[in-house]
Amino acid sequence: MISKKYRTAFTAAVIVPGLMLGACSKKDDEAVSSTTEGGAAAVAGSITISGSSTVEPITALVAETFMADNDSVEISVDGPGTGDGFKLFCEGETDISNASRPIKAEEAEACEAAGVEFIELKVAIDGLSVIAPESNTLECLSFADLYALIGPESEGFSNWTDAQALATELGSDTTFPDQNLVITAPGTESGTYDSFVELVIEKAGEARIEAGKITEDEVAAARADYSASPDDNAIIEGVATDPGGLGWVGFAFADQADGVRLMPIAAEAGGDCVEPTAETIQDGSYPIARDLFIYVNKAKAEENASLSGFVDFYLDGLDGFVEEADYVPLKDGADTVTVWADRMVGTREG
């Protein structure tokens, strides 16, 4: 798998079949460098992509493959996080924003205020893997366990056993080890953080809200006293090297890692435990799965033939790129193809 640290400027070219020079904008006219014998125009330009570190390996692989065949479009790809990526995207600084969660309402409003129309394209599925060192012998962790260990009410817990009473109150029968609790996980700028909070912490916290133990605002966050990192590889290393380590990253990173266990997860205390695998993530039986996206600036795609050609290339080989990057393909990518072909703007999520 391509490392999330992958950040470089690619050089690639897009061959756009049937591109009529008379229909090009001024920007496109200036970009046209040659015309092939078959009537297709070779275009040159630049594409700037930022956002999710989780989606970055897929997009970087597409860009690298794009570069291998061509040589006149410069593409930069980096992964500061979904939230930071949307800030740049809605300011018009990037052409594509990788995202490990759907765009939030306030982010969409920022795009609208700036006049940025976007096309939302679902590209893959990923599971959030809860990881512990290989020495951890627990057979399963439930959402209740994870809330007790990582949720907002666990702030200050420094030993796994500190979370025992809260987990038991939430219906768990797990017996935690007498071991220092050291959490290393994504920071709040990360879509992987947002997804974990939404899929696990908020769901497990519903009973605490009903009991008056915590407010809705408080449950919309993990505990603040943990070691946060934007680097998935650093998170894995931090968990692997501490006997009491605990954290979460995307399945594609965890599945390739040494020194950590991918913990089986149960949505309900006492419920079925499911291991994260490509099969359980795709069929929905693994309870912490999420869709991955790219967001394309519609106006820039219309102005920049290299950008629209890159997205065509991305979607034409989507399943192959996703699998090669060790992610899980969509069950059916037809909707994604239709959204792009019709240039449908806005979000269809949430």
mmCIF file of C-alpha atoms in Angstrom:
data_model
loop_
_atom_site.group_PDB
_atom_site.id
_atom_site.type_symbol
_atom_site.label_atom_id
_atom_site.label_comp_id
_atom_site.label_asym_id
_atom_site.label_seq_id
_atom_site.Cartn_x
_atom_site.Cartn_y
_atom_site.Cartn_z
ATOM 1 C CA MET A 1 0.000 0.000 0.000
ATOM 2 C CA ILE A 2 1.167 3.530 -0.733
ATOM 3 C CA SER A 3 2.169 5.313 2.460
ATOM 4 C CA LYS A 4 0.045 8.234 3.625
ATOM 5 C CA LYS A 5 3.248 10.251 3.659
ATOM 6 C CA TYR A 6 3.152 10.039 -0.118
ATOM 7 C CA ARG A 7 3.248 13.659 -1.189
ATOM 8 C CA THR A 8 4.750 14.676 -4.456
ATOM 9 C CA ALA A 9 4.109 16.512 -7.660
ATOM 10 C CA PHE A 10 3.160 14.193 -10.458
ATOM 11 C CA THR A 11 3.564 14.875 -14.131
ATOM 12 C CA ALA A 12 0.883 13.389 -16.290
ATOM 13 C CA ALA A 13 -1.085 14.102 -19.412
ATOM 14 C CA VAL A 14 -4.688 13.620 -20.284
ATOM 15 C CA ILE A 15 -5.752 12.485 -23.728
ATOM 16 C CA VAL A 16 -9.327 13.663 -24.127
ATOM 17 C CA PRO A 17 -11.068 11.744 -26.931
ATOM 18 C CA GLY A 18 -12.931 13.942 -29.380
ATOM 19 C CA LEU A 19 -11.942 17.209 -27.719
ATOM 20 C CA MET A 20 -12.838 19.973 -30.183
ATOM 21 C CA LEU A 21 -10.419 22.868 -30.015
ATOM 22 C CA GLY A 22 -13.088 25.358 -30.983
ATOM 23 C CA ALA A 23 -15.081 24.422 -27.893
ATOM 24 C CA CYS A 24 -12.192 25.026 -25.473
ATOM 25 C CA SER A 25 -12.130 27.925 -23.079
ATOM 26 C CA LYS A 26 -9.220 30.372 -23.273
ATOM 27 C CA LYS A 27 -7.528 28.421 -20.466
ATOM 28 C CA ASP A 28 -7.968 25.188 -22.399
ATOM 29 C CA ASP A 29 -6.718 26.784 -25.628
ATOM 30 C CA GLU A 30 -3.532 27.800 -23.887
ATOM 31 C CA ALA A 31 -3.171 24.302 -22.447
ATOM 32 C CA VAL A 32 -3.434 22.432 -25.724
ATOM 33 C CA SER A 33 0.027 21.292 -26.713
ATOM 34 C CA SER A 34 -0.640 18.938 -29.611
ATOM 35 C CA THR A 35 -3.255 16.939 -31.462
ATOM 36 C CA THR A 36 -2.905 13.254 -32.106
ATOM 37 C CA GLU A 37 -3.466 11.707 -35.514
ATOM 38 C CA GLY A 38 -6.724 10.261 -34.252
ATOM 39 C CA GLY A 39 -8.096 13.739 -33.545
ATOM 40 C CA ALA A 40 -7.683 13.677 -29.760
ATOM 41 C CA ALA A 41 -6.006 16.668 -28.177
ATOM 42 C CA ALA A 42 -3.224 16.339 -25.645
ATOM 43 C CA VAL A 43 -3.821 18.914 -22.924
ATOM 44 C CA ALA A 44 -1.555 20.261 -20.239
ATOM 45 C CA GLY A 45 -2.417 21.753 -16.905
ATOM 46 C CA SER A 46 -2.169 21.373 -13.165
ATOM 47 C CA ILE A 47 -4.393 19.657 -10.624
ATOM 48 C CA THR A 48 -4.236 20.253 -6.880
ATOM 49 C CA ILE A 49 -5.672 17.626 -4.536
ATOM 50 C CA SER A 50 -5.792 17.688 -0.737
ATOM 51 C CA GLY A 51 -7.847 16.325 2.140
ATOM 52 C CA SER A 52 -8.184 12.927 3.769
ATOM 53 C CA SER A 53 -5.068 10.939 4.583
ATOM 54 C CA THR A 54 -7.233 7.818 4.321
ATOM 55 C CA VAL A 55 -8.295 8.470 0.723
ATOM 56 C CA GLU A 56 -4.875 9.833 -0.243
ATOM 57 C CA PRO A 57 -3.328 6.434 -1.120
ATOM 58 C CA ILE A 58 -6.088 5.697 -3.640
ATOM 59 C CA THR A 59 -5.884 9.102 -5.297
ATOM 60 C CA ALA A 60 -2.082 9.039 -5.230
ATOM 61 C CA LEU A 61 -2.108 5.671 -6.976
ATOM 62 C CA VAL A 62 -4.439 7.020 -9.673
ATOM 63 C CA ALA A 63 -2.166 10.027 -10.173
ATOM 64 C CA GLU A 64 0.943 7.849 -10.298
ATOM 65 C CA THR A 65 -0.649 5.585 -12.908
ATOM 66 C CA PHE A 66 -1.811 8.617 -14.852
ATOM 67 C CA MET A 67 1.770 9.899 -14.849
ATOM 68 C CA ALA A 68 3.233 6.647 -16.109
ATOM 69 C CA ASP A 69 1.572 6.998 -19.511
ATOM 70 C CA ASN A 70 1.753 10.760 -20.019
ATOM 71 C CA ASP A 71 3.918 13.724 -19.220
ATOM 72 C CA SER A 72 2.265 17.129 -19.347
ATOM 73 C CA VAL A 73 -0.135 17.580 -16.426
ATOM 74 C CA GLU A 74 1.221 18.371 -12.966
ATOM 75 C CA ILE A 75 -0.760 16.841 -10.101
ATOM 76 C CA SER A 76 -0.043 17.426 -6.423
ATOM 77 C CA VAL A 77 -1.598 15.201 -3.750
ATOM 78 C CA ASP A 78 -1.389 15.593 0.019
ATOM 79 C CA GLY A 79 -3.343 14.469 3.069
ATOM 80 C CA PRO A 80 -3.639 16.927 5.966
ATOM 81 C CA GLY A 81 -7.076 15.586 6.897
ATOM 82 C CA THR A 82 -10.653 15.780 5.659
ATOM 83 C CA GLY A 83 -11.572 18.918 7.588
ATOM 84 C CA ASP A 84 -8.472 20.847 6.580
ATOM 85 C CA GLY A 85 -8.975 19.668 3.011
ATOM 86 C CA PHE A 86 -12.515 21.034 2.864
ATOM 87 C CA LYS A 87 -11.309 24.410 4.148
ATOM 88 C CA LEU A 88 -8.881 24.653 1.241
ATOM 89 C CA PHE A 89 -11.443 23.310 -1.228
ATOM 90 C CA CYS A 90 -14.175 25.756 -0.236
ATOM 91 C CA GLU A 91 -11.677 28.604 -0.491
ATOM 92 C CA GLY A 92 -11.016 27.565 -4.083
ATOM 93 C CA GLU A 93 -7.441 26.540 -3.346
ATOM 94 C CA THR A 94 -7.800 22.935 -4.547
ATOM 95 C CA ASP A 95 -9.488 21.179 -7.459
ATOM 96 C CA ILE A 96 -10.352 17.922 -5.687
ATOM 97 C CA SER A 97 -10.856 17.231 -1.994
ATOM 98 C CA ASN A 98 -10.394 13.690 -0.693
ATOM 99 C CA ALA A 99 -12.787 12.922 2.163
ATOM 100 C CA SER A 100 -13.259 10.020 4.558
ATOM 101 C CA ARG A 101 -16.708 11.301 5.502
ATOM 102 C CA PRO A 102 -19.453 13.287 3.757
ATOM 103 C CA ILE A 103 -19.135 17.045 3.710
ATOM 104 C CA LYS A 104 -20.699 18.676 6.782
ATOM 105 C CA ALA A 105 -23.525 21.211 6.477
ATOM 106 C CA GLU A 106 -21.314 24.070 7.627
ATOM 107 C CA GLU A 107 -18.621 23.087 5.119
ATOM 108 C CA ALA A 108 -21.157 22.951 2.288
ATOM 109 C CA GLU A 109 -22.401 26.374 3.363
ATOM 110 C CA ALA A 110 -18.839 27.720 3.243
ATOM 111 C CA CYS A 111 -18.474 26.380 -0.293
ATOM 112 C CA GLU A 112 -21.776 27.961 -1.306
ATOM 113 C CA ALA A 113 -20.800 31.304 0.212
ATOM 114 C CA ALA A 114 -17.566 31.227 -1.784
ATOM 115 C CA GLY A 115 -19.352 30.260 -5.000
ATOM 116 C CA VAL A 116 -17.799 26.787 -5.118
ATOM 117 C CA GLU A 117 -20.126 24.164 -6.604
ATOM 118 C CA PHE A 118 -18.963 20.618 -5.987
ATOM 119 C CA ILE A 119 -19.612 17.154 -7.378
ATOM 120 C CA GLU A 120 -19.611 14.469 -4.678
ATOM 121 C CA LEU A 121 -18.266 11.106 -5.853
ATOM 122 C CA LYS A 122 -18.303 7.998 -3.681
ATOM 123 C CA VAL A 123 -15.197 5.945 -4.532
ATOM 124 C CA ALA A 124 -14.661 3.188 -1.945
ATOM 125 C CA ILE A 125 -15.597 1.669 1.406
ATOM 126 C CA ASP A 126 -13.330 1.561 4.436
ATOM 127 C CA GLY A 127 -13.667 0.060 7.879
ATOM 128 C CA LEU A 128 -12.388 1.792 10.976
ATOM 129 C CA SER A 129 -10.108 -0.709 12.672
ATOM 130 C CA VAL A 130 -9.717 -0.553 16.435
ATOM 131 C CA ILE A 131 -6.140 -1.605 17.090
ATOM 132 C CA ALA A 132 -4.265 -2.894 20.130
ATOM 133 C CA PRO A 133 -0.789 -4.408 20.506
ATOM 134 C CA GLU A 134 -0.424 -8.073 19.613
ATOM 135 C CA SER A 135 -0.029 -8.877 23.319
ATOM 136 C CA ASN A 136 -3.606 -7.764 24.043
ATOM 137 C CA THR A 137 -5.678 -10.906 24.680
ATOM 138 C CA LEU A 138 -9.211 -9.467 24.740
ATOM 139 C CA GLU A 139 -11.441 -11.404 22.363
ATOM 140 C CA CYS A 140 -13.799 -8.557 21.516
ATOM 141 C CA LEU A 141 -14.630 -4.931 22.241
ATOM 142 C CA SER A 142 -18.190 -3.619 22.118
ATOM 143 C CA PHE A 143 -19.301 -0.055 21.442
ATOM 144 C CA ALA A 144 -19.990 0.165 25.186
ATOM 145 C CA ASP A 145 -16.388 -0.838 25.912
ATOM 146 C CA LEU A 146 -15.043 1.703 23.452
ATOM 147 C CA TYR A 147 -17.213 4.447 24.929
ATOM 148 C CA ALA A 148 -15.966 3.593 28.413
ATOM 149 C CA LEU A 149 -12.335 3.667 27.268
ATOM 150 C CA ILE A 150 -12.352 6.499 24.725
ATOM 151 C CA GLY A 151 -15.564 8.500 25.176
ATOM 152 C CA PRO A 152 -15.867 11.893 26.870
ATOM 153 C CA GLU A 153 -16.618 10.388 30.292
ATOM 154 C CA SER A 154 -13.324 8.479 30.261
ATOM 155 C CA GLU A 155 -11.139 11.565 30.422
ATOM 156 C CA GLY A 156 -8.525 11.017 33.109
ATOM 157 C CA PHE A 157 -8.657 7.214 32.945
ATOM 158 C CA SER A 158 -5.044 6.037 32.855
ATOM 159 C CA ASN A 159 -5.581 2.304 33.406
ATOM 160 C CA TRP A 160 -7.894 0.005 31.470
ATOM 161 C CA THR A 161 -9.550 -0.978 34.749
ATOM 162 C CA ASP A 162 -10.544 2.652 35.356
ATOM 163 C CA ALA A 163 -13.156 2.152 32.622
ATOM 164 C CA GLN A 164 -14.559 -1.063 34.117
ATOM 165 C CA ALA A 165 -17.419 0.434 36.130
ATOM 166 C CA LEU A 166 -18.636 2.609 33.256
ATOM 167 C CA ALA A 167 -18.482 -0.276 30.788
ATOM 168 C CA THR A 168 -20.411 -2.507 33.189
ATOM 169 C CA GLU A 169 -23.031 0.201 33.684
ATOM 170 C CA LEU A 170 -23.456 0.269 29.895
ATOM 171 C CA GLY A 171 -24.118 -3.477 29.858
ATOM 172 C CA SER A 172 -20.671 -4.834 29.022
ATOM 173 C CA ASP A 173 -19.378 -8.081 30.501
ATOM 174 C CA THR A 174 -15.808 -7.508 29.281
ATOM 175 C CA THR A 175 -13.108 -7.733 31.944
ATOM 176 C CA PHE A 176 -10.441 -5.150 31.229
ATOM 177 C CA PRO A 177 -6.765 -5.897 31.976
ATOM 178 C CA ASP A 178 -4.880 -4.174 34.780
ATOM 179 C CA GLN A 179 -2.732 -2.271 32.309
ATOM 180 C CA ASN A 180 -1.838 1.337 31.626
ATOM 181 C CA LEU A 181 -4.227 2.800 29.044
ATOM 182 C CA VAL A 182 -2.368 4.707 26.325
ATOM 183 C CA ILE A 183 -4.538 5.956 23.465
ATOM 184 C CA THR A 184 -3.030 7.083 20.171
ATOM 185 C CA ALA A 185 -5.498 8.103 17.482
ATOM 186 C CA PRO A 186 -6.360 10.654 14.777
ATOM 187 C CA GLY A 187 -6.832 14.284 15.748
ATOM 188 C CA THR A 188 -10.019 16.306 15.479
ATOM 189 C CA GLU A 189 -9.107 17.574 11.992
ATOM 190 C CA SER A 190 -9.391 14.026 10.666
ATOM 191 C CA GLY A 191 -12.424 12.493 8.999
ATOM 192 C CA THR A 192 -11.394 9.221 10.635
ATOM 193 C CA TYR A 193 -11.862 10.901 14.022
ATOM 194 C CA ASP A 194 -15.254 12.290 12.985
ATOM 195 C CA SER A 195 -16.408 8.913 11.676
ATOM 196 C CA PHE A 196 -15.373 7.091 14.860
ATOM 197 C CA VAL A 197 -17.190 9.600 17.045
ATOM 198 C CA GLU A 198 -20.335 9.438 14.905
ATOM 199 C CA LEU A 199 -20.417 5.666 14.418
ATOM 200 C CA VAL A 200 -19.278 4.549 17.879
ATOM 201 C CA ILE A 201 -19.160 7.215 20.588
ATOM 202 C CA GLU A 202 -22.446 8.943 19.767
ATOM 203 C CA LYS A 203 -24.334 5.660 19.363
ATOM 204 C CA ALA A 204 -23.004 4.228 22.612
ATOM 205 C CA GLY A 205 -23.620 7.536 24.356
ATOM 206 C CA GLU A 206 -27.347 7.652 23.593
ATOM 207 C CA ALA A 207 -28.158 5.781 26.802
ATOM 208 C CA ARG A 208 -25.999 8.181 28.804
ATOM 209 C CA ILE A 209 -27.880 11.147 27.344
ATOM 210 C CA GLU A 210 -31.229 9.547 28.227
ATOM 211 C CA ALA A 211 -29.966 8.926 31.761
ATOM 212 C CA GLY A 212 -28.965 12.567 32.100
ATOM 213 C CA LYS A 213 -25.298 11.678 32.584
ATOM 214 C CA ILE A 214 -24.042 13.699 29.629
ATOM 215 C CA THR A 215 -25.315 16.188 27.041
ATOM 216 C CA GLU A 216 -25.617 15.754 23.269
ATOM 217 C CA ASP A 217 -22.846 18.300 22.745
ATOM 218 C CA GLU A 218 -20.522 16.487 25.138
ATOM 219 C CA VAL A 219 -21.075 13.092 23.530
ATOM 220 C CA ALA A 220 -20.088 14.441 20.107
ATOM 221 C CA ALA A 221 -16.391 14.059 20.907
ATOM 222 C CA ALA A 222 -13.854 11.589 22.194
ATOM 223 C CA ARG A 223 -11.898 12.229 25.374
ATOM 224 C CA ALA A 224 -9.422 15.061 24.844
ATOM 225 C CA ASP A 225 -6.494 13.611 26.814
ATOM 226 C CA TYR A 226 -4.979 11.248 24.271
ATOM 227 C CA SER A 227 -2.031 11.378 21.890
ATOM 228 C CA ALA A 228 -3.319 12.700 18.564
ATOM 229 C CA SER A 229 -1.513 12.332 15.258
ATOM 230 C CA PRO A 230 -2.417 13.069 11.615
ATOM 231 C CA ASP A 231 -0.113 10.217 10.560
ATOM 232 C CA ASP A 232 -1.745 6.780 10.448
ATOM 233 C CA ASN A 233 1.636 5.065 10.469
ATOM 234 C CA ALA A 234 2.632 6.967 13.619
ATOM 235 C CA ILE A 235 -0.636 5.926 15.284
ATOM 236 C CA ILE A 236 0.022 2.282 14.477
ATOM 237 C CA GLU A 237 3.578 2.524 15.797
ATOM 238 C CA GLY A 238 2.387 4.220 18.988
ATOM 239 C CA VAL A 239 -0.154 1.496 19.682
ATOM 240 C CA ALA A 240 2.154 -1.369 18.705
ATOM 241 C CA THR A 241 4.972 -0.272 20.996
ATOM 242 C CA ASP A 242 2.951 0.172 24.202
ATOM 243 C CA PRO A 243 1.494 -2.868 26.033
ATOM 244 C CA GLY A 244 -1.544 -0.795 27.026
ATOM 245 C CA GLY A 245 -1.962 0.811 23.627
ATOM 246 C CA LEU A 246 -5.328 1.424 21.979
ATOM 247 C CA GLY A 247 -6.320 3.402 18.914
ATOM 248 C CA TRP A 248 -8.115 3.384 15.605
ATOM 249 C CA VAL A 249 -7.170 3.885 11.954
ATOM 250 C CA GLY A 250 -8.560 2.962 8.559
ATOM 251 C CA PHE A 251 -8.657 -0.754 7.744
ATOM 252 C CA ALA A 252 -6.308 -0.427 4.773
ATOM 253 C CA PHE A 253 -3.528 0.908 7.007
ATOM 254 C CA ALA A 254 -4.141 -1.501 9.887
ATOM 255 C CA ASP A 255 -4.449 -4.571 7.671
ATOM 256 C CA GLN A 256 -0.932 -4.006 6.329
ATOM 257 C CA ALA A 257 0.649 -3.210 9.693
ATOM 258 C CA ASP A 258 2.932 -5.271 11.896
ATOM 259 C CA GLY A 259 2.710 -5.380 15.681
ATOM 260 C CA VAL A 260 -1.007 -4.684 16.116
ATOM 261 C CA ARG A 261 -4.220 -6.685 16.410
ATOM 262 C CA LEU A 262 -7.354 -5.649 14.574
ATOM 263 C CA MET A 263 -9.917 -6.095 17.332
ATOM 264 C CA PRO A 264 -13.236 -7.839 16.633
ATOM 265 C CA ILE A 265 -16.086 -5.422 17.353
ATOM 266 C CA ALA A 266 -19.671 -5.830 18.579
ATOM 267 C CA ALA A 267 -22.170 -3.020 18.109
ATOM 268 C CA GLU A 268 -24.117 -4.178 21.175
ATOM 269 C CA ALA A 269 -22.712 -5.380 24.478
ATOM 270 C CA GLY A 270 -22.965 -9.167 24.370
ATOM 271 C CA GLY A 271 -23.699 -9.096 20.645
ATOM 272 C CA ASP A 272 -21.927 -10.800 17.779
ATOM 273 C CA CYS A 273 -18.265 -9.877 17.414
ATOM 274 C CA VAL A 274 -17.155 -9.259 13.844
ATOM 275 C CA GLU A 275 -13.584 -9.033 12.611
ATOM 276 C CA PRO A 276 -12.785 -6.318 10.075
ATOM 277 C CA THR A 277 -12.077 -7.912 6.688
ATOM 278 C CA ALA A 278 -12.704 -6.787 3.132
ATOM 279 C CA GLU A 279 -15.724 -9.096 3.047
ATOM 280 C CA THR A 280 -17.318 -7.984 6.333
ATOM 281 C CA ILE A 281 -16.755 -4.328 5.496
ATOM 282 C CA GLN A 282 -18.343 -4.648 2.056
ATOM 283 C CA ASP A 283 -21.329 -6.716 3.209
ATOM 284 C CA GLY A 284 -22.002 -4.360 6.130
ATOM 285 C CA SER A 285 -21.658 -6.922 8.914
ATOM 286 C CA TYR A 286 -18.639 -5.127 10.380
ATOM 287 C CA PRO A 287 -20.252 -2.330 12.409
ATOM 288 C CA ILE A 288 -17.673 0.432 11.903
ATOM 289 C CA ALA A 289 -17.612 0.987 8.152
ATOM 290 C CA ARG A 290 -17.843 4.211 6.159
ATOM 291 C CA ASP A 291 -17.834 5.410 2.569
ATOM 292 C CA LEU A 292 -14.913 7.323 1.072
ATOM 293 C CA PHE A 293 -15.317 10.235 -1.335
ATOM 294 C CA ILE A 294 -13.678 12.685 -3.651
ATOM 295 C CA TYR A 295 -15.222 16.126 -4.171
ATOM 296 C CA VAL A 296 -14.590 17.847 -7.501
ATOM 297 C CA ASN A 297 -14.869 21.596 -8.122
ATOM 298 C CA LYS A 298 -17.457 21.716 -10.934
ATOM 299 C CA ALA A 299 -16.357 25.009 -12.472
ATOM 300 C CA LYS A 300 -12.710 24.000 -12.490
ATOM 301 C CA ALA A 301 -13.586 20.689 -14.141
ATOM 302 C CA GLU A 302 -15.376 22.621 -16.886
ATOM 303 C CA GLU A 303 -12.437 24.981 -17.383
ATOM 304 C CA ASN A 304 -9.601 22.483 -17.066
ATOM 305 C CA ALA A 305 -9.732 19.535 -19.478
ATOM 306 C CA SER A 306 -6.893 17.853 -17.614
ATOM 307 C CA LEU A 307 -9.010 17.814 -14.434
ATOM 308 C CA SER A 308 -12.108 16.344 -16.082
ATOM 309 C CA GLY A 309 -9.925 13.810 -17.882
ATOM 310 C CA PHE A 310 -8.265 12.812 -14.622
ATOM 311 C CA VAL A 311 -11.636 12.155 -12.983
ATOM 312 C CA ASP A 312 -12.722 10.133 -16.045
ATOM 313 C CA PHE A 313 -9.545 8.069 -15.664
ATOM 314 C CA TYR A 314 -10.132 7.670 -11.919
ATOM 315 C CA LEU A 315 -13.653 6.316 -12.367
ATOM 316 C CA ASP A 316 -12.897 4.183 -15.422
ATOM 317 C CA GLY A 317 -10.485 2.066 -13.380
ATOM 318 C CA LEU A 318 -12.045 2.658 -9.965
ATOM 319 C CA ASP A 319 -12.376 -0.888 -8.616
ATOM 320 C CA GLY A 320 -8.869 -1.807 -9.734
ATOM 321 C CA PHE A 321 -7.319 1.265 -8.133
ATOM 322 C CA VAL A 322 -9.262 0.719 -4.906
ATOM 323 C CA GLU A 323 -8.246 -2.932 -4.635
ATOM 324 C CA GLU A 324 -4.602 -2.236 -5.515
ATOM 325 C CA ALA A 325 -4.486 0.341 -2.718
ATOM 326 C CA ASP A 326 -5.910 -2.336 -0.362
ATOM 327 C CA TYR A 327 -9.303 -0.723 0.133
ATOM 328 C CA VAL A 328 -12.776 -2.183 -0.390
ATOM 329 C CA PRO A 329 -14.598 -1.514 -3.680
ATOM 330 C CA LEU A 330 -18.136 -0.209 -3.770
ATOM 331 C CA LYS A 331 -20.820 -2.857 -4.159
ATOM 332 C CA ASP A 332 -22.105 -0.919 -7.155
ATOM 333 C CA GLY A 333 -20.302 2.074 -8.619
ATOM 334 C CA ALA A 334 -23.012 2.886 -11.168
ATOM 335 C CA ASP A 335 -24.388 5.775 -9.111
ATOM 336 C CA THR A 336 -20.943 7.355 -8.901
ATOM 337 C CA VAL A 337 -20.525 7.135 -12.673
ATOM 338 C CA THR A 338 -23.962 8.704 -13.213
ATOM 339 C CA VAL A 339 -23.311 11.557 -10.795
ATOM 340 C CA TRP A 340 -20.103 12.421 -12.627
ATOM 341 C CA ALA A 341 -21.541 11.980 -16.136
ATOM 342 C CA ASP A 342 -24.459 14.288 -15.291
ATOM 343 C CA ARG A 343 -22.237 16.680 -13.298
ATOM 344 C CA MET A 344 -24.709 16.547 -10.410
ATOM 345 C CA VAL A 345 -23.800 19.135 -7.791
ATOM 346 C CA GLY A 346 -24.253 19.040 -4.028
ATOM 347 C CA THR A 347 -24.298 16.278 -1.462
ATOM 348 C CA ARG A 348 -26.598 13.281 -1.401
ATOM 349 C CA GLU A 349 -25.416 12.158 2.046
ATOM 350 C CA GLY A 350 -27.103 12.838 5.351
#
